[in-house]
Amino acid sequence: MTRSESAPLKVALLGCGVVGSQVARQLIEQAEDLRARIGRPLELVGIAVRRLEIERPGIDRALLTDDAFALASRPDVDLVIELLGGIEPARSLILAAIAAGSSVITANKALLAEDGATIYSAAEDAGVDLYYEAAVAGAIPIVRPLRESLVGDEVTAVVGIVNGTTNFILDQMHTEGTDFSTALVQAQQLGLAEADPTADVEGFDAASKAAILASLAFHTRVRLSDVDREGITGVTAADIAAAKERGCVIKLLARCSLSADGSIALGVHPTMVAKAHPLASIPGAYNAIFIESRNAGQLMFMGPGAGGSPTASAVLGDLVTAARNRVRGGLGPGESHYSERGITPAGEISSRYYVSMTVHDEPGVLAAVATSFAEHGVSLQAVRQESQGAEARLGVTTHLAKHHQVIEAIAELDRMPEVHAGISLMRVEGA
Ligand SMILES: NC(=O)c1ccc[n+]([C@@H]2O[C@H](COP(=O)([O-])OP(=O)(O)OC[C@H]3O[C@@H](n4cnc5c(N)ncnc54)[C@H](O)[C@@H]3O)[C@@H](O)[C@H]2O)c1
Ligand SMILES: N[C@@H](CCO)C(=O)O
Ligand code: NA
């Protein structure tokens, strides 16, 4: 064996938070197996941190540096793992690493959904790898299946629960009656939430993941700003109760599919999911993703979508893959965006809806409500009414309708004297 065949591949780690610290530990603990699987040892040569003084059990202090740029730019490094999160300085550090000839592994969905094209093309020009399995649904293999395993098929839809924090919160609200804020603190304590939990609860994190999934599934550049997004901060105890009454649970669903005109319909919304639907039973911080494709049919992926150790598993998988490419020669897949599909305008996206409102309980009201939907081309699938004295709570489930049609019908209902305030709207899946 020549020296170059046995010399270690050098690894630099940027960030030592929830995920980075687990990656560092697993790199050290699994060193022998990783060496056998790659064919050469990995040597962790540095970890960029913000504060050097913090105690980090199991991590050699000598590896720590607060100069992330110097570490990322080292020409002797082979593989750089970016686990800082956020747009800057993560983007500049990744570009510096690529310019220095390193392959990059990242979990940074925010950056990829904002400016993946810049990073992809820099990697392409430099002839290095870019891997990001941990950026979508943590430990679940979903990026590689879309990028490689299903690349010979024609994906038509990707629907899933892709944010662990919000699934945990909604699950606690449903099963324990926990209020939103208490459940959020619990999610933060479990290391599930992003540094700023707004990204989770307002749906930005799920929308970034939806953009990445849609880019891969439909071979088109899709960005966060293309995704019609709504978080879970508006989900009330009354919504949870209404869902239960209808035999549903509320989940934050990311939906990417092809519209009839070939454009991509993309949305992240709290959705009433029928209990019989497989996505309804996904508990806690778990994620699950359904894929529909022309030849394979339906596939489902389920597993831990967040947390230090599970996410580190996906990072290490990418690290081994990129390291193998270095050892054996060759590169993983680059960006595929030849399809250049358009994005369906939010108002044109079709869904089924549950609309509830309080009305006067008197003759003709139900007919007037039904007429308003009909006039806007919205067909009703089911109507429930519960009398509450002189008023009634009316719950209407629609057939597939375009968003703008439902919004226009609701605007008209809002103007009707028979309908009191309190019209609420939620998308429906499978019920
Ligand atoms: N936590 C999860 O469950 C999870 C799951 C999947 C993906 N991710 C992604 O992994 C990445 C890391 O997430 P995390 O949960 O570990 O976040 P974290 O906040 O726990 O860790 C990030 C670390 O980076 C450090 N940092 C920030 N800027 C720095 C700089 N300029 N120089 C040196 N250090 C700096 C911070 O001090 C922090 O310790 C993010 O992109 C996140 O979206 C996280
Ligand atoms: N904050 C994210 C981490 C995984 O990307 C979540 O809750 O799913
Ligand atoms: Na993943």
CSV table of C-alpha atoms and ligand atoms in Angstrom, one decimal:
chain,number,residue,atom,x,y,z
A,1,MET,CA,0.0,0.0,0.0
A,2,THR,CA,1.4,3.4,-1.0
A,3,ARG,CA,1.3,6.3,1.5
A,4,SER,CA,-1.4,8.1,-0.4
A,5,GLU,CA,-3.6,4.9,-0.2
A,6,SER,CA,-3.3,4.8,3.5
A,7,ALA,CA,-3.1,8.5,4.3
A,8,PRO,CA,-6.2,9.8,6.1
A,9,LEU,CA,-8.8,11.9,4.4
A,10,LYS,CA,-9.0,15.2,6.3
A,11,VAL,CA,-12.3,16.4,7.6
A,12,ALA,CA,-13.2,19.9,8.8
A,13,LEU,CA,-16.4,20.4,10.8
A,14,LEU,CA,-18.1,23.8,10.9
A,15,GLY,CA,-20.4,24.1,13.9
A,16,CYS,CA,-20.6,22.1,17.1
A,17,GLY,CA,-24.2,22.5,18.2
A,18,VAL,CA,-26.9,19.9,18.4
A,19,VAL,CA,-26.0,18.1,15.2
A,20,GLY,CA,-22.3,19.0,14.9
A,21,SER,CA,-21.4,17.7,18.4
A,22,GLN,CA,-23.0,14.3,17.5
A,23,VAL,CA,-21.2,14.2,14.2
A,24,ALA,CA,-17.9,14.8,16.0
A,25,ARG,CA,-18.6,12.1,18.5
A,26,GLN,CA,-19.7,9.6,16.0
A,27,LEU,CA,-16.7,10.3,13.8
A,28,ILE,CA,-14.4,9.5,16.8
A,29,GLU,CA,-16.4,6.5,18.1
A,30,GLN,CA,-16.9,4.8,14.7
A,31,ALA,CA,-13.5,5.6,13.3
A,32,GLU,CA,-12.5,1.9,12.7
A,33,ASP,CA,-15.8,1.0,10.9
A,34,LEU,CA,-15.7,4.2,8.8
A,35,ARG,CA,-12.1,3.4,7.8
A,36,ALA,CA,-13.1,-0.1,6.7
A,37,ARG,CA,-16.1,1.2,4.7
A,38,ILE,CA,-14.2,4.0,3.0
A,39,GLY,CA,-10.9,2.2,2.4
A,40,ARG,CA,-9.0,5.0,4.1
A,41,PRO,CA,-9.1,6.6,7.6
A,42,LEU,CA,-10.9,9.9,8.3
A,43,GLU,CA,-9.0,12.4,10.3
A,44,LEU,CA,-11.0,15.2,12.0
A,45,VAL,CA,-8.6,18.1,11.7
A,46,GLY,CA,-10.7,21.0,13.2
A,47,ILE,CA,-14.0,22.1,14.5
A,48,ALA,CA,-15.1,25.7,14.0
A,49,VAL,CA,-17.1,27.0,17.0
A,50,ARG,CA,-18.3,30.4,18.1
A,51,ARG,CA,-17.2,30.1,21.7
A,52,LEU,CA,-14.0,28.2,22.5
A,53,GLU,CA,-14.6,28.2,26.3
A,54,ILE,CA,-17.7,25.9,26.3
A,55,GLU,CA,-17.3,22.4,27.8
A,56,ARG,CA,-17.9,19.8,25.1
A,57,PRO,CA,-17.8,16.3,26.5
A,58,GLY,CA,-16.0,13.7,24.4
A,59,ILE,CA,-14.5,16.4,22.1
A,60,ASP,CA,-10.8,17.2,22.1
A,61,ARG,CA,-10.3,21.0,22.9
A,62,ALA,CA,-7.2,21.0,20.6
A,63,LEU,CA,-9.5,20.6,17.6
A,64,LEU,CA,-11.5,23.7,18.3
A,65,THR,CA,-11.0,27.0,16.4
A,66,ASP,CA,-13.0,30.2,16.3
A,67,ASP,CA,-11.7,31.0,12.8
A,68,ALA,CA,-14.2,29.2,10.6
A,69,PHE,CA,-12.9,30.8,7.4
A,70,ALA,CA,-9.3,29.6,7.9
A,71,LEU,CA,-10.5,26.1,8.7
A,72,ALA,CA,-12.9,25.9,5.7
A,73,SER,CA,-10.2,27.2,3.3
A,74,ARG,CA,-7.5,24.8,4.3
A,75,PRO,CA,-6.1,23.3,1.0
A,76,ASP,CA,-5.1,20.1,2.7
A,77,VAL,CA,-8.7,19.3,3.8
A,78,ASP,CA,-10.7,16.9,1.7
A,79,LEU,CA,-14.2,17.1,3.2
A,80,VAL,CA,-15.9,20.0,4.9
A,81,ILE,CA,-19.1,19.5,6.9
A,82,GLU,CA,-21.2,22.6,7.4
A,83,LEU,CA,-23.5,22.5,10.4
A,84,LEU,CA,-23.9,26.1,11.4
A,85,GLY,CA,-27.3,26.7,9.8
A,86,GLY,CA,-28.6,30.1,8.3
A,87,ILE,CA,-27.6,31.8,5.1
A,88,GLU,CA,-24.4,33.7,6.1
A,89,PRO,CA,-21.7,33.0,6.9
A,90,ALA,CA,-22.6,29.4,5.9
A,91,ARG,CA,-22.8,30.2,2.2
A,92,SER,CA,-19.4,32.0,2.1
A,93,LEU,CA,-17.8,29.3,4.1
A,94,ILE,CA,-19.1,26.6,1.8
A,95,LEU,CA,-18.0,28.5,-1.2
A,96,ALA,CA,-14.5,29.0,0.4
A,97,ALA,CA,-14.4,25.2,1.1
A,98,ILE,CA,-15.3,24.4,-2.5
A,99,ALA,CA,-12.8,26.9,-3.8
A,100,ALA,CA,-10.1,25.1,-1.8
A,101,GLY,CA,-11.1,21.8,-3.4
A,102,SER,CA,-13.1,20.2,-0.6
A,103,SER,CA,-16.3,18.3,-1.1
A,104,VAL,CA,-19.1,19.6,1.1
A,105,ILE,CA,-21.7,18.0,3.3
A,106,THR,CA,-24.4,20.2,4.7
A,107,ALA,CA,-27.7,19.9,6.6
A,108,ASN,CA,-28.6,23.5,5.7
A,109,LYS,CA,-32.0,23.5,4.1
A,110,ALA,CA,-32.5,27.2,4.6
A,111,LEU,CA,-29.4,27.9,2.4
A,112,LEU,CA,-30.1,25.3,-0.2
A,113,ALA,CA,-33.7,26.6,-0.6
A,114,GLU,CA,-32.5,30.2,-0.8
A,115,ASP,CA,-29.5,29.9,-3.0
A,116,GLY,CA,-28.8,26.2,-3.8
A,117,ALA,CA,-28.0,27.1,-7.5
A,118,THR,CA,-24.9,29.1,-6.5
A,119,ILE,CA,-23.5,26.3,-4.4
A,120,TYR,CA,-24.3,23.6,-6.9
A,121,SER,CA,-22.6,25.5,-9.7
A,122,ALA,CA,-19.5,26.3,-7.6
A,123,ALA,CA,-19.3,22.6,-6.8
A,124,GLU,CA,-19.7,21.7,-10.4
A,125,ASP,CA,-17.1,24.1,-11.6
A,126,ALA,CA,-14.6,22.9,-8.9
A,127,GLY,CA,-15.3,19.2,-9.6
A,128,VAL,CA,-16.2,18.5,-6.0
A,129,ASP,CA,-19.3,16.8,-4.4
A,130,LEU,CA,-22.2,18.4,-2.6
A,131,TYR,CA,-24.3,16.1,-0.4
A,132,TYR,CA,-27.2,17.2,1.9
A,133,GLU,CA,-29.2,14.2,3.0
A,134,ALA,CA,-29.7,15.7,6.5
A,135,ALA,CA,-31.3,18.9,5.1
A,136,VAL,CA,-34.6,17.1,4.5
A,137,ALA,CA,-36.3,15.0,7.1
A,138,GLY,CA,-33.2,14.4,9.3
A,139,ALA,CA,-32.2,10.7,9.3
A,140,ILE,CA,-34.8,9.6,6.7
A,141,PRO,CA,-33.1,8.7,3.4
A,142,ILE,CA,-35.1,10.9,1.1
A,143,VAL,CA,-32.7,13.1,-0.8
A,144,ARG,CA,-30.7,10.2,-2.1
A,145,PRO,CA,-33.8,8.2,-3.2
A,146,LEU,CA,-35.0,11.2,-5.2
A,147,ARG,CA,-31.6,12.2,-6.5
A,148,GLU,CA,-30.5,8.7,-7.4
A,149,SER,CA,-32.8,5.7,-6.9
A,150,LEU,CA,-35.9,7.3,-8.5
A,151,VAL,CA,-34.0,9.4,-11.1
A,152,GLY,CA,-35.1,6.9,-13.9
A,153,ASP,CA,-38.8,7.3,-12.9
A,154,GLU,CA,-41.3,10.1,-13.2
A,155,VAL,CA,-42.3,11.5,-9.9
A,156,THR,CA,-45.8,13.0,-9.8
A,157,ALA,CA,-46.3,14.0,-6.2
A,158,VAL,CA,-44.4,14.2,-2.9
A,159,VAL,CA,-46.5,14.7,0.3
A,160,GLY,CA,-45.2,14.6,3.8
A,161,ILE,CA,-44.6,15.7,7.3
A,162,VAL,CA,-41.2,17.2,7.1
A,163,ASN,CA,-40.8,19.2,10.3
A,164,GLY,CA,-40.4,17.3,13.6
A,165,THR,CA,-41.0,20.3,15.9
A,166,THR,CA,-44.4,21.1,14.6
A,167,ASN,CA,-45.4,17.4,14.4
A,168,PHE,CA,-44.3,17.1,18.0
A,169,ILE,CA,-46.3,20.2,19.0
A,170,LEU,CA,-49.5,19.2,17.2
A,171,ASP,CA,-49.2,15.6,18.5
A,172,GLN,CA,-49.0,17.0,22.1
A,173,MET,CA,-51.9,19.3,21.5
A,174,HIS,CA,-54.0,16.4,20.2
A,175,THR,CA,-53.1,13.6,22.6
A,176,GLU,CA,-52.2,15.5,25.8
A,177,GLY,CA,-54.2,18.7,25.4
A,178,THR,CA,-50.9,20.6,25.9
A,179,ASP,CA,-51.1,24.2,24.9
A,180,PHE,CA,-48.9,25.5,22.0
A,181,SER,CA,-46.3,27.3,24.1
A,182,THR,CA,-45.6,24.5,26.5
A,183,ALA,CA,-45.3,22.0,23.7
A,184,LEU,CA,-42.8,24.3,21.9
A,185,VAL,CA,-40.6,24.6,25.0
A,186,GLN,CA,-40.6,20.8,25.2
A,187,ALA,CA,-39.5,20.5,21.5
A,188,GLN,CA,-36.7,23.0,22.1
A,189,GLN,CA,-35.5,21.0,25.1
A,190,LEU,CA,-35.4,17.9,23.0
A,191,GLY,CA,-33.1,19.6,20.5
A,192,LEU,CA,-35.7,19.4,17.7
A,193,ALA,CA,-36.3,23.1,17.0
A,194,GLU,CA,-34.2,25.4,14.9
A,195,ALA,CA,-32.2,28.0,16.8
A,196,ASP,CA,-35.0,30.5,16.0
A,197,PRO,CA,-38.2,28.3,16.4
A,198,THR,CA,-40.1,30.8,14.1
A,199,ALA,CA,-38.6,28.8,11.2
A,200,ASP,CA,-40.4,25.7,12.5
A,201,VAL,CA,-43.7,27.1,13.8
A,202,GLU,CA,-44.3,29.5,10.9
A,203,GLY,CA,-43.6,26.7,8.3
A,204,PHE,CA,-40.4,28.2,6.8
A,205,ASP,CA,-38.3,25.1,7.7
A,206,ALA,CA,-40.9,22.8,6.1
A,207,ALA,CA,-41.2,25.1,3.1
A,208,SER,CA,-37.5,25.0,2.6
A,209,LYS,CA,-37.6,21.3,2.6
A,210,ALA,CA,-40.6,21.3,0.2
A,211,ALA,CA,-38.6,23.4,-2.2
A,212,ILE,CA,-35.6,21.0,-2.0
A,213,LEU,CA,-37.9,18.0,-2.5
A,214,ALA,CA,-39.7,19.6,-5.5
A,215,SER,CA,-36.4,20.6,-7.1
A,216,LEU,CA,-35.2,17.0,-6.9
A,217,ALA,CA,-38.6,15.4,-7.9
A,218,PHE,CA,-39.3,17.7,-10.8
A,219,HIS,CA,-35.8,18.6,-12.0
A,220,THR,CA,-36.5,22.3,-11.7
A,221,ARG,CA,-34.9,25.0,-9.5
A,222,VAL,CA,-37.5,25.7,-6.8
A,223,ARG,CA,-36.9,28.2,-4.0
A,224,LEU,CA,-38.4,28.9,-0.6
A,225,SER,CA,-40.2,32.0,-2.0
A,226,ASP,CA,-42.0,29.7,-4.5
A,227,VAL,CA,-43.8,27.8,-1.7
A,228,ASP,CA,-47.2,28.8,-0.5
A,229,ARG,CA,-46.7,28.7,3.2
A,230,GLU,CA,-48.7,28.7,6.4
A,231,GLY,CA,-47.4,27.7,9.9
A,232,ILE,CA,-49.2,26.2,12.9
A,233,THR,CA,-49.3,29.3,15.2
A,234,GLY,CA,-53.0,29.9,14.1
A,235,VAL,CA,-54.1,26.3,15.0
A,236,THR,CA,-56.5,26.6,17.9
A,237,ALA,CA,-57.9,24.1,20.4
A,238,ALA,CA,-61.2,24.6,18.6
A,239,ASP,CA,-59.5,23.4,15.3
A,240,ILE,CA,-58.2,20.4,17.1
A,241,ALA,CA,-61.6,19.6,18.5
A,242,ALA,CA,-63.2,20.0,15.0
A,243,ALA,CA,-60.7,17.7,13.5
A,244,LYS,CA,-61.4,15.1,16.2
A,245,GLU,CA,-65.1,15.3,15.6
A,246,ARG,CA,-64.5,14.6,11.9
A,247,GLY,CA,-62.2,11.6,12.6
A,248,CYS,CA,-59.1,13.6,11.6
A,249,VAL,CA,-55.9,14.9,13.1
A,250,ILE,CA,-54.2,18.2,12.1
A,251,LYS,CA,-50.7,17.8,10.6
A,252,LEU,CA,-48.4,20.3,9.0
A,253,LEU,CA,-48.3,18.8,5.5
A,254,ALA,CA,-45.8,19.8,2.7
A,255,ARG,CA,-47.4,19.0,-0.7
A,256,CYS,CA,-45.6,19.1,-4.0
A,257,SER,CA,-47.4,17.9,-7.1
A,258,LEU,CA,-47.8,18.5,-10.8
A,259,SER,CA,-50.7,20.6,-11.9
A,260,ALA,CA,-52.7,19.8,-15.0
A,261,ASP,CA,-50.6,22.4,-17.0
A,262,GLY,CA,-47.3,20.8,-15.9
A,263,SER,CA,-46.4,23.5,-13.4
A,264,ILE,CA,-45.5,22.6,-9.9
A,265,ALA,CA,-48.0,23.1,-7.1
A,266,LEU,CA,-46.2,23.6,-3.8
A,267,GLY,CA,-47.6,24.3,-0.4
A,268,VAL,CA,-47.1,23.9,3.4
A,269,HIS,CA,-50.3,24.1,5.4
A,270,PRO,CA,-51.9,22.8,8.6
A,271,THR,CA,-54.2,20.1,7.1
A,272,MET,CA,-56.9,17.9,8.5
A,273,VAL,CA,-55.8,14.3,7.8
A,274,ALA,CA,-58.2,11.4,8.1
A,275,LYS,CA,-57.2,9.0,10.9
A,276,ALA,CA,-57.1,6.1,8.4
A,277,HIS,CA,-54.5,7.9,6.3
A,278,PRO,CA,-50.9,6.6,7.1
A,279,LEU,CA,-49.7,10.2,7.7
A,280,ALA,CA,-52.2,10.7,10.5
A,281,SER,CA,-50.5,8.2,12.8
A,282,ILE,CA,-47.0,9.7,12.5
A,283,PRO,CA,-46.2,10.6,16.2
A,284,GLY,CA,-43.9,13.0,18.0
A,285,ALA,CA,-40.9,14.3,16.1
A,286,TYR,CA,-41.1,11.6,13.4
A,287,ASN,CA,-41.4,12.6,9.8
A,288,ALA,CA,-42.9,10.7,6.9
A,289,ILE,CA,-43.0,11.3,3.2
A,290,PHE,CA,-45.1,9.8,0.5
A,291,ILE,CA,-43.9,9.7,-3.1
A,292,GLU,CA,-46.1,8.9,-6.1
A,293,SER,CA,-44.3,8.0,-9.3
A,294,ARG,CA,-45.4,6.7,-12.7
A,295,ASN,CA,-43.6,3.4,-12.6
A,296,ALA,CA,-42.8,2.6,-9.0
A,297,GLY,CA,-46.3,3.7,-7.8
A,298,GLN,CA,-46.5,4.7,-4.2
A,299,LEU,CA,-43.6,4.8,-1.8
A,300,MET,CA,-43.5,5.8,1.8
A,301,PHE,CA,-40.5,6.8,3.9
A,302,MET,CA,-40.8,7.2,7.7
A,303,GLY,CA,-38.4,7.9,10.6
A,304,PRO,CA,-36.8,10.4,12.9
A,305,GLY,CA,-36.9,13.8,11.2
A,306,ALA,CA,-34.9,15.8,13.8
A,307,GLY,CA,-32.6,15.5,16.8
A,308,GLY,CA,-28.8,15.4,17.1
A,309,SER,CA,-28.0,11.7,16.7
A,310,PRO,CA,-30.5,10.8,13.9
A,311,THR,CA,-29.4,13.9,11.9
A,312,ALA,CA,-25.8,13.0,12.4
A,313,SER,CA,-26.5,9.6,11.0
A,314,ALA,CA,-27.5,11.2,7.7
A,315,VAL,CA,-24.5,13.5,7.8
A,316,LEU,CA,-22.2,10.5,8.3
A,317,GLY,CA,-23.8,8.6,5.4
A,318,ASP,CA,-23.0,11.5,3.1
A,319,LEU,CA,-19.5,11.8,4.5
A,320,VAL,CA,-18.8,8.1,3.8
A,321,THR,CA,-20.2,8.5,0.3
A,322,ALA,CA,-18.2,11.7,-0.5
A,323,ALA,CA,-15.1,10.1,1.0
A,324,ARG,CA,-15.5,6.9,-1.1
A,325,ASN,CA,-15.7,9.1,-4.2
A,326,ARG,CA,-12.4,10.7,-3.2
A,327,VAL,CA,-10.8,7.2,-2.7
A,328,ARG,CA,-12.2,5.6,-5.9
A,329,GLY,CA,-12.4,8.7,-8.1
A,330,GLY,CA,-15.5,10.1,-9.7
A,331,LEU,CA,-18.2,12.4,-8.4
A,332,GLY,CA,-21.8,12.1,-7.2
A,333,PRO,CA,-24.7,13.6,-9.1
A,334,GLY,CA,-24.8,17.4,-9.8
A,335,GLU,CA,-27.8,19.6,-10.0
A,336,SER,CA,-30.6,18.5,-12.4
A,337,HIS,CA,-32.8,21.4,-13.4
A,338,TYR,CA,-33.3,20.8,-17.2
A,339,SER,CA,-37.1,20.6,-16.8
A,340,GLU,CA,-37.6,24.3,-15.9
A,341,ARG,CA,-41.2,23.9,-15.0
A,342,GLY,CA,-43.2,26.9,-13.8
A,343,ILE,CA,-44.7,27.3,-10.3
A,344,THR,CA,-48.5,27.1,-10.0
A,345,PRO,CA,-49.9,30.4,-8.6
A,346,ALA,CA,-51.2,29.8,-5.0
A,347,GLY,CA,-54.7,30.7,-6.0
A,348,GLU,CA,-54.8,28.1,-8.7
A,349,ILE,CA,-53.7,25.2,-6.5
A,350,SER,CA,-56.5,22.6,-6.0
A,351,SER,CA,-57.2,21.1,-2.6
A,352,ARG,CA,-60.1,19.9,-0.6
A,353,TYR,CA,-61.2,22.2,2.2
A,354,TYR,CA,-63.1,22.1,5.5
A,355,VAL,CA,-64.8,25.5,6.1
A,356,SER,CA,-66.6,26.1,9.4
A,357,MET,CA,-68.7,29.0,10.5
A,358,THR,CA,-71.4,30.1,13.0
A,359,VAL,CA,-74.8,30.8,11.4
A,360,HIS,CA,-78.3,31.8,12.4
A,361,ASP,CA,-80.2,28.5,12.9
A,362,GLU,CA,-83.2,29.4,10.7
A,363,PRO,CA,-84.8,28.2,7.4
A,364,GLY,CA,-82.9,29.0,4.2
A,365,VAL,CA,-79.5,29.6,5.8
A,366,LEU,CA,-78.0,26.3,4.8
A,367,ALA,CA,-79.3,26.7,1.2
A,368,ALA,CA,-77.8,30.3,1.0
A,369,VAL,CA,-74.4,29.0,2.1
A,370,ALA,CA,-74.5,26.1,-0.4
A,371,THR,CA,-75.5,28.6,-3.1
A,372,SER,CA,-72.6,30.8,-2.4
A,373,PHE,CA,-70.2,27.9,-2.8
A,374,ALA,CA,-71.9,26.7,-5.9
A,375,GLU,CA,-71.7,30.2,-7.5
A,376,HIS,CA,-68.0,30.1,-7.1
A,377,GLY,CA,-67.7,26.6,-8.7
A,378,VAL,CA,-67.1,24.9,-5.4
A,379,SER,CA,-68.8,21.5,-5.0
A,380,LEU,CA,-69.6,20.3,-1.5
A,381,GLN,CA,-68.8,16.8,-0.4
A,382,ALA,CA,-70.3,16.9,3.2
A,383,VAL,CA,-72.1,19.3,5.5
A,384,ARG,CA,-72.4,19.0,9.3
A,385,GLN,CA,-74.5,21.2,11.4
A,386,GLU,CA,-74.7,21.4,15.2
A,387,SER,CA,-77.4,23.6,16.8
A,388,GLN,CA,-76.3,25.8,19.7
A,389,GLY,CA,-79.5,27.7,20.7
A,390,ALA,CA,-80.4,30.3,18.1
A,391,GLU,CA,-77.2,29.6,16.3
A,392,ALA,CA,-75.6,26.6,14.6
A,393,ARG,CA,-72.0,25.7,13.9
A,394,LEU,CA,-71.8,24.7,10.3
A,395,GLY,CA,-68.9,22.6,8.9
A,396,VAL,CA,-68.6,22.2,5.1
A,397,THR,CA,-66.2,19.8,3.4
A,398,THR,CA,-65.6,20.6,-0.2
A,399,HIS,CA,-64.6,18.5,-3.2
A,400,LEU,CA,-61.3,19.5,-4.9
A,401,ALA,CA,-61.5,23.3,-5.5
A,402,LYS,CA,-59.0,26.0,-6.4
A,403,HIS,CA,-57.9,28.1,-3.5
A,404,HIS,CA,-59.1,31.4,-5.1
A,405,GLN,CA,-62.6,29.8,-5.6
A,406,VAL,CA,-62.9,28.9,-1.9
A,407,ILE,CA,-61.5,32.3,-0.8
A,408,GLU,CA,-64.0,34.1,-3.0
A,409,ALA,CA,-66.9,32.0,-1.7
A,410,ILE,CA,-65.8,32.7,1.9
A,411,ALA,CA,-65.6,36.4,1.2
A,412,GLU,CA,-69.2,36.3,0.1
A,413,LEU,CA,-70.3,34.3,3.1
A,414,ASP,CA,-68.6,36.8,5.3
A,415,ARG,CA,-70.9,39.5,3.8
A,416,MET,CA,-74.1,37.5,4.5
A,417,PRO,CA,-76.1,38.7,7.6
A,418,GLU,CA,-77.0,35.1,8.4
A,419,VAL,CA,-73.3,34.2,8.9
A,420,HIS,CA,-71.6,35.4,12.0
A,421,ALA,CA,-67.9,36.1,12.4
A,422,GLY,CA,-65.7,33.1,12.8
A,423,ILE,CA,-65.3,31.5,9.4
A,424,SER,CA,-62.3,29.2,9.5
A,425,LEU,CA,-60.7,27.2,6.7
A,426,MET,CA,-58.4,24.2,6.6
A,427,ARG,CA,-57.2,21.9,3.9
A,428,VAL,CA,-58.3,18.3,4.0
A,429,GLU,CA,-56.3,15.2,3.1
A,430,GLY,CA,-57.8,11.7,2.7
A,431,ALA,CA,-61.1,12.3,4.7
B,1,LIG,N1,-31.4,19.9,15.1
B,1,LIG,C1,-31.9,19.2,14.2
B,1,LIG,O1,-32.7,18.3,14.5
B,1,LIG,C2,-31.6,19.3,12.7
B,1,LIG,C3,-32.1,18.3,11.9
B,1,LIG,C4,-31.8,18.4,10.5
B,1,LIG,C5,-31.0,19.5,10.0
B,1,LIG,N2,-30.6,20.4,10.9
B,1,LIG,C6,-29.7,21.5,10.4
B,1,LIG,O2,-28.4,21.3,10.9
B,1,LIG,C7,-27.8,22.5,11.0
B,1,LIG,C8,-27.3,22.7,12.4
B,1,LIG,O3,-28.4,22.6,13.3
B,1,LIG,P1,-28.3,22.5,14.9
B,1,LIG,O4,-29.6,22.0,15.3
B,1,LIG,O5,-27.1,21.7,15.2
B,1,LIG,O6,-28.1,24.0,15.3
B,1,LIG,P2,-27.4,24.6,16.6
B,1,LIG,O7,-27.8,26.0,16.7
B,1,LIG,O8,-27.5,23.6,17.7
B,1,LIG,O9,-25.8,24.5,16.1
B,1,LIG,C9,-25.2,25.5,15.3
B,1,LIG,C10,-23.9,25.8,15.9
B,1,LIG,O10,-23.2,26.6,15.0
B,1,LIG,C11,-22.5,27.6,15.8
B,1,LIG,N3,-22.1,28.7,14.9
B,1,LIG,C12,-23.0,29.6,14.3
B,1,LIG,N4,-22.3,30.5,13.6
B,1,LIG,C13,-21.0,30.2,13.7
B,1,LIG,C14,-19.8,30.7,13.2
B,1,LIG,N5,-19.8,31.7,12.4
B,1,LIG,N6,-18.6,30.1,13.5
B,1,LIG,C15,-18.6,29.0,14.3
B,1,LIG,N7,-19.7,28.5,14.9
B,1,LIG,C16,-20.9,29.0,14.6
B,1,LIG,C17,-23.5,28.0,16.9
B,1,LIG,O11,-22.8,28.6,18.0
B,1,LIG,C18,-24.1,26.6,17.2
B,1,LIG,O12,-23.3,26.0,18.2
B,1,LIG,C19,-28.8,23.6,10.6
B,1,LIG,O13,-28.6,23.9,9.2
B,1,LIG,C20,-30.1,22.9,10.8
B,1,LIG,O14,-31.2,23.4,9.9
B,1,LIG,C21,-30.8,20.3,12.3
B,2,LIG,N1,-36.2,21.9,13.3
B,2,LIG,C1,-36.3,20.9,12.3
B,2,LIG,C2,-35.0,20.1,12.3
B,2,LIG,C3,-35.0,19.1,11.2
B,2,LIG,O1,-34.7,19.8,10.0
B,2,LIG,C4,-37.5,20.1,12.6
B,2,LIG,O2,-38.1,20.3,13.7
B,2,LIG,O3,-37.8,19.2,11.9
B,3,NA,NA,-32.8,13.0,5.2
